[in-house]
mmCIF file of C-alpha atoms in Angstrom:
data_model
loop_
_atom_site.group_PDB
_atom_site.id
_atom_site.type_symbol
_atom_site.label_atom_id
_atom_site.label_comp_id
_atom_site.label_asym_id
_atom_site.label_seq_id
_atom_site.Cartn_x
_atom_site.Cartn_y
_atom_site.Cartn_z
ATOM 1 C CA UNK A 17 115.906 107.679 98.543
ATOM 2 C CA UNK A 18 112.466 106.895 97.146
ATOM 3 C CA UNK A 19 109.708 109.133 95.810
ATOM 4 C CA UNK A 20 106.513 108.410 97.761
ATOM 5 C CA UNK A 21 103.000 109.677 97.050
ATOM 6 C CA UNK A 22 100.764 109.996 100.136
ATOM 7 C CA UNK A 23 97.040 110.172 99.319
ATOM 8 C CA UNK A 24 95.261 111.038 102.573
ATOM 9 C CA UNK A 25 92.517 113.595 103.276
ATOM 10 C CA UNK A 26 93.066 113.746 107.055
ATOM 11 C CA UNK A 27 95.427 116.709 107.207
ATOM 12 C CA UNK A 28 97.159 115.879 110.499
ATOM 13 C CA UNK A 29 97.758 112.281 109.439
ATOM 14 C CA UNK A 30 99.031 113.343 106.024
ATOM 15 C CA UNK A 31 101.436 115.824 107.604
ATOM 16 C CA UNK A 32 102.645 113.202 110.079
ATOM 17 C CA UNK A 33 103.245 110.680 107.315
ATOM 18 C CA UNK A 34 105.111 113.250 105.255
ATOM 19 C CA UNK A 35 107.302 114.263 108.197
ATOM 20 C CA UNK A 36 108.257 110.704 109.111
ATOM 21 C CA UNK A 37 108.838 109.551 105.540
ATOM 22 C CA UNK A 38 111.049 112.556 104.872
ATOM 23 C CA UNK A 39 112.923 111.758 108.086
ATOM 24 C CA UNK A 40 113.589 108.331 106.528
ATOM 25 C CA UNK A 41 115.190 110.120 103.587
ATOM 26 C CA UNK A 42 112.334 109.889 101.093
ATOM 27 C CA UNK A 43 110.911 112.569 98.809
ATOM 28 C CA UNK A 44 107.187 112.911 99.513
ATOM 29 C CA UNK A 45 104.221 114.256 97.553
ATOM 30 C CA UNK A 46 100.862 114.689 99.315
ATOM 31 C CA UNK A 47 97.374 114.721 97.786
ATOM 32 C CA UNK A 48 94.044 114.748 99.616
ATOM 33 C CA UNK A 49 91.656 113.858 96.804
ATOM 34 C CA UNK A 50 91.109 110.550 95.028
ATOM 35 C CA UNK A 51 90.430 112.041 91.606
ATOM 36 C CA UNK A 52 93.645 114.066 91.785
ATOM 37 C CA UNK A 53 95.535 110.932 92.807
ATOM 38 C CA UNK A 54 94.142 109.055 89.800
ATOM 39 C CA UNK A 55 95.304 111.896 87.550
ATOM 40 C CA UNK A 56 98.773 111.843 89.122
ATOM 41 C CA UNK A 57 99.103 108.102 88.618
ATOM 42 C CA UNK A 58 98.009 108.443 84.987
ATOM 43 C CA UNK A 59 100.397 111.334 84.299
ATOM 44 C CA UNK A 60 103.967 111.318 83.032
ATOM 45 C CA UNK A 61 105.249 113.223 86.046
ATOM 46 C CA UNK A 62 108.249 112.186 88.129
ATOM 47 C CA UNK A 63 108.198 108.373 88.534
ATOM 48 C CA UNK A 64 106.911 107.127 91.884
ATOM 49 C CA UNK A 65 108.418 104.303 93.931
ATOM 50 C CA UNK A 66 105.496 103.835 96.341
ATOM 51 C CA UNK A 67 101.949 105.067 97.002
ATOM 52 C CA UNK A 68 100.299 105.231 100.438
ATOM 53 C CA UNK A 69 96.616 105.302 99.520
ATOM 54 C CA UNK A 70 93.707 105.929 101.883
ATOM 55 C CA UNK A 71 90.488 104.133 100.978
ATOM 56 C CA UNK A 72 87.928 106.738 102.080
ATOM 57 C CA UNK A 73 88.734 109.804 99.978
ATOM 58 C CA UNK A 74 86.775 112.712 98.494
ATOM 59 C CA UNK A 75 86.425 112.641 94.741
ATOM 60 C CA UNK A 76 87.116 108.925 94.277
ATOM 61 C CA UNK A 77 87.675 105.949 96.562
ATOM 62 C CA UNK A 78 91.115 104.465 97.022
ATOM 63 C CA UNK A 79 89.775 101.213 95.566
ATOM 64 C CA UNK A 80 88.901 102.990 92.320
ATOM 65 C CA UNK A 81 92.214 104.866 92.247
ATOM 66 C CA UNK A 82 94.091 101.563 92.498
ATOM 67 C CA UNK A 83 91.897 99.891 89.894
ATOM 68 C CA UNK A 84 92.417 102.700 87.393
ATOM 69 C CA UNK A 85 96.160 102.783 87.985
ATOM 70 C CA UNK A 86 96.501 99.062 87.286
ATOM 71 C CA UNK A 87 94.186 99.231 84.268
ATOM 72 C CA UNK A 88 96.366 102.026 82.857
ATOM 73 C CA UNK A 89 99.506 99.928 83.271
ATOM 74 C CA UNK A 90 100.922 101.730 86.324
ATOM 75 C CA UNK A 91 102.383 99.062 88.609
ATOM 76 C CA UNK A 92 103.919 101.202 91.347
ATOM 77 C CA UNK A 93 103.588 99.425 94.730
ATOM 78 C CA UNK A 94 100.456 100.534 96.625
ATOM 79 C CA UNK A 95 99.987 100.337 100.395
ATOM 80 C CA UNK A 96 96.321 100.923 101.258
ATOM 81 C CA UNK A 97 95.358 102.652 104.501
ATOM 82 C CA UNK A 98 91.852 102.331 105.901
ATOM 83 C CA UNK A 99 89.801 102.722 109.055
ATOM 84 C CA UNK A 100 88.087 99.424 108.195
ATOM 85 C CA UNK A 101 89.781 96.197 109.247
ATOM 86 C CA UNK A 102 87.239 93.828 107.705
ATOM 87 C CA UNK A 103 88.616 90.887 105.752
ATOM 88 C CA UNK A 104 86.247 91.733 102.876
ATOM 89 C CA UNK A 105 87.734 95.229 102.573
ATOM 90 C CA UNK A 106 91.270 93.904 102.702
ATOM 91 C CA UNK A 107 90.501 91.330 100.028
ATOM 92 C CA UNK A 108 88.837 93.948 97.840
ATOM 93 C CA UNK A 109 91.877 96.200 98.104
ATOM 94 C CA UNK A 110 94.164 93.359 97.059
ATOM 95 C CA UNK A 111 91.846 92.417 94.208
ATOM 96 C CA UNK A 112 91.923 96.000 92.923
ATOM 97 C CA UNK A 113 95.715 95.845 92.785
ATOM 98 C CA UNK A 114 97.022 96.944 96.183
ATOM 99 C CA UNK A 115 100.247 95.268 97.288
ATOM 100 C CA UNK A 116 99.652 95.597 101.026
ATOM 101 C CA UNK A 117 96.970 96.794 103.439
ATOM 102 C CA UNK A 118 97.219 98.525 106.823
ATOM 103 C CA UNK A 119 94.276 99.317 109.104
ATOM 104 C CA UNK A 120 94.025 102.558 111.091
ATOM 105 C CA UNK A 121 94.999 103.314 113.738
ATOM 106 C CA UNK A 122 98.440 101.893 113.099
ATOM 107 C CA UNK A 123 101.762 102.170 114.863
ATOM 108 C CA UNK A 124 104.338 104.285 113.066
ATOM 109 C CA UNK A 125 106.908 101.505 113.403
ATOM 110 C CA UNK A 126 104.635 99.077 111.556
ATOM 111 C CA UNK A 127 103.911 101.539 108.767
ATOM 112 C CA UNK A 128 107.598 102.261 108.227
ATOM 113 C CA UNK A 129 108.361 98.535 108.251
ATOM 114 C CA UNK A 130 105.724 97.961 105.557
ATOM 115 C CA UNK A 131 107.171 100.846 103.518
ATOM 116 C CA UNK A 132 110.686 99.434 103.763
ATOM 117 C CA UNK A 133 109.428 95.987 102.805
ATOM 118 C CA UNK A 134 107.620 97.219 99.697
ATOM 119 C CA UNK A 135 110.599 99.288 98.606
ATOM 120 C CA UNK A 136 112.933 96.317 99.117
ATOM 121 C CA UNK A 137 110.601 94.147 97.094
ATOM 122 C CA UNK A 138 110.552 96.766 94.341
ATOM 123 C CA UNK A 139 114.352 96.672 94.200
ATOM 124 C CA UNK A 140 114.138 92.858 94.468
ATOM 125 C CA UNK A 141 116.535 92.952 97.401
ATOM 126 C CA UNK A 142 114.419 90.878 99.750
ATOM 127 C CA UNK A 143 111.177 88.986 100.166
ATOM 128 C CA UNK A 144 110.436 86.807 97.162
ATOM 129 C CA UNK A 145 113.616 87.786 95.422
ATOM 130 C CA UNK A 146 116.262 87.084 98.020
ATOM 131 C CA UNK A 147 118.613 84.102 98.377
ATOM 132 C CA UNK A 148 119.405 82.023 95.313
ATOM 133 C CA UNK A 149 116.180 82.595 93.378
ATOM 134 C CA UNK A 150 117.071 83.454 89.756
ATOM 135 C CA UNK A 151 116.240 86.973 88.670
ATOM 136 C CA UNK A 152 115.590 85.862 85.092
ATOM 137 C CA UNK A 153 113.529 82.820 84.114
ATOM 138 C CA UNK A 154 112.839 81.571 80.588
ATOM 139 C CA UNK A 155 110.188 79.158 79.392
ATOM 140 C CA UNK A 156 108.690 78.747 75.938
ATOM 141 C CA UNK A 157 109.024 82.109 74.215
ATOM 142 C CA UNK A 158 108.748 83.961 77.544
ATOM 143 C CA UNK A 159 111.484 85.685 79.539
ATOM 144 C CA UNK A 160 110.580 86.902 83.030
ATOM 145 C CA UNK A 161 112.845 89.605 84.454
ATOM 146 C CA UNK A 162 111.995 89.476 88.160
ATOM 147 C CA UNK A 163 114.506 92.217 88.978
ATOM 148 C CA UNK A 164 112.746 94.618 86.578
ATOM 149 C CA UNK A 165 109.180 93.310 87.026
ATOM 150 C CA UNK A 166 108.905 92.690 83.292
ATOM 151 C CA UNK A 167 107.731 89.843 81.077
ATOM 152 C CA UNK A 168 109.115 89.781 77.535
ATOM 153 C CA UNK A 169 107.579 87.747 74.701
ATOM 154 C CA UNK A 170 107.611 88.070 70.894
ATOM 155 C CA UNK A 171 104.352 89.995 71.359
ATOM 156 C CA UNK A 172 106.068 92.706 73.402
ATOM 157 C CA UNK A 173 107.170 93.557 76.936
ATOM 158 C CA UNK A 174 104.738 93.998 79.830
ATOM 159 C CA UNK A 175 105.253 95.426 83.302
ATOM 160 C CA UNK A 176 103.869 93.389 86.196
ATOM 161 C CA UNK A 177 103.019 94.220 89.792
ATOM 162 C CA UNK A 178 104.876 92.887 92.804
ATOM 163 C CA UNK A 179 101.937 90.563 93.569
ATOM 164 C CA UNK A 180 101.853 89.248 90.000
ATOM 165 C CA UNK A 181 105.599 88.638 90.209
ATOM 166 C CA UNK A 182 105.152 86.966 93.597
ATOM 167 C CA UNK A 183 102.446 84.644 92.302
ATOM 168 C CA UNK A 184 104.482 83.695 89.242
ATOM 169 C CA UNK A 185 107.565 83.122 91.402
ATOM 170 C CA UNK A 186 105.586 80.918 93.805
ATOM 171 C CA UNK A 187 104.362 78.739 90.935
ATOM 172 C CA UNK A 188 107.751 78.560 89.191
ATOM 173 C CA UNK A 189 109.502 77.620 92.444
ATOM 174 C CA UNK A 190 107.199 74.583 92.677
ATOM 175 C CA UNK A 191 107.349 73.656 89.002
ATOM 176 C CA UNK A 192 105.281 70.585 88.192
ATOM 177 C CA UNK A 193 103.491 70.595 91.558
ATOM 178 C CA UNK A 194 99.790 71.253 92.045
ATOM 179 C CA UNK A 195 99.702 74.279 94.353
ATOM 180 C CA UNK A 196 96.444 74.987 96.178
ATOM 181 C CA UNK A 197 94.715 78.342 96.159
ATOM 182 C CA UNK A 198 95.007 78.379 99.943
ATOM 183 C CA UNK A 199 98.777 77.925 99.788
ATOM 184 C CA UNK A 200 99.061 80.772 97.287
ATOM 185 C CA UNK A 201 96.811 83.041 99.371
ATOM 186 C CA UNK A 202 99.004 82.471 102.400
ATOM 187 C CA UNK A 203 102.376 82.717 100.627
ATOM 188 C CA UNK A 204 101.735 85.612 98.236
ATOM 189 C CA UNK A 205 99.023 87.690 99.942
ATOM 190 C CA UNK A 206 99.517 86.805 103.599
ATOM 191 C CA UNK A 207 95.853 85.797 103.935
ATOM 192 C CA UNK A 208 94.413 82.803 105.756
ATOM 193 C CA UNK A 209 94.216 79.776 103.431
ATOM 194 C CA UNK A 210 90.452 79.519 104.002
ATOM 195 C CA UNK A 211 89.735 83.156 103.037
ATOM 196 C CA UNK A 212 86.807 83.307 100.606
ATOM 197 C CA UNK A 213 88.100 85.241 97.600
ATOM 198 C CA UNK A 214 88.748 84.851 93.883
ATOM 199 C CA UNK A 215 91.908 86.950 93.999
ATOM 200 C CA UNK A 216 94.187 84.029 93.038
ATOM 201 C CA UNK A 217 92.050 83.184 90.013
ATOM 202 C CA UNK A 218 91.879 86.844 88.962
ATOM 203 C CA UNK A 219 95.654 87.166 89.096
ATOM 204 C CA UNK A 220 96.138 83.907 87.189
ATOM 205 C CA UNK A 221 93.928 85.284 84.408
ATOM 206 C CA UNK A 222 96.166 88.364 84.267
ATOM 207 C CA UNK A 223 99.372 86.302 84.209
ATOM 208 C CA UNK A 224 98.047 84.102 81.429
ATOM 209 C CA UNK A 225 97.511 87.168 79.269
ATOM 210 C CA UNK A 226 101.226 87.886 79.625
ATOM 211 C CA UNK A 227 102.768 84.427 79.254
ATOM 212 C CA UNK A 228 100.375 82.282 77.222
ATOM 213 C CA UNK A 229 100.278 82.388 73.391
ATOM 214 C CA UNK A 230 96.560 81.550 73.736
ATOM 215 C CA UNK A 231 95.261 82.391 77.248
ATOM 216 C CA UNK A 232 92.110 80.337 76.620
ATOM 217 C CA UNK A 233 94.287 77.216 76.208
ATOM 218 C CA UNK A 234 97.058 77.672 78.783
ATOM 219 C CA UNK A 235 100.284 75.683 78.480
ATOM 220 C CA UNK A 236 102.337 77.088 81.344
ATOM 221 C CA UNK A 237 99.890 78.008 84.141
ATOM 222 C CA UNK A 238 97.545 75.040 84.130
ATOM 223 C CA UNK A 239 94.403 74.660 86.233
ATOM 224 C CA UNK A 240 94.151 71.635 88.505
ATOM 225 C CA UNK A 241 90.420 71.075 88.950
ATOM 226 C CA UNK A 242 89.219 71.493 92.519
ATOM 227 C CA UNK A 243 92.753 72.177 93.742
ATOM 228 C CA UNK A 244 94.656 75.113 92.290
ATOM 229 C CA UNK A 245 97.345 75.581 89.651
ATOM 230 C CA UNK A 246 100.485 73.954 88.270
ATOM 231 C CA UNK A 247 103.382 75.630 86.438
ATOM 232 C CA UNK A 248 104.671 73.735 83.400
ATOM 233 C CA UNK A 249 107.750 74.918 81.576
#
């Protein structure tokens, strides 16, 4: 059983989501206001396993809720729901920290499949963590615990999001290779390789803050000019 927060101001949709998620065996909280959702995600209430977050909300947009949650160090998986299916909106949601994105109207079966996928990824039972991929990787003075979504260094321990873990895993799995931004967009975010976005670069900046002794002079996640990035142990 997982604890899921549904943030949706359309009452009938919120009730339908709650009913079907509870039928799946989950415990569900429902909020209809963005500002209240931001407060919940910043609070020390019962830990959440997943957030279904509408974009168009009273009080505060879903984009801003996600941004504030990530800035505050809350890395619960976020599935954004929106009536807009524009690539720009999807990219913005991912850049603000969402883990997945689903456009309305959606089929219930697809929503539940996305929910199961995010929860599996959180438990590191599937997706990027399945098969023989090691759950703990060490390089330099860094230890990455993929099963716990944590990076430990002499400077402390940091929690990372599923996308940050996915990006780091993708680079580590191709150690020494120059991996293009397009390849990373497709593998980690499920976007077309030619999508115009800086999301890969933004996430690399975040990862460098965790793993590099001096992020301005990276040793492990190295830029390959005009191409992408290379992981060096």
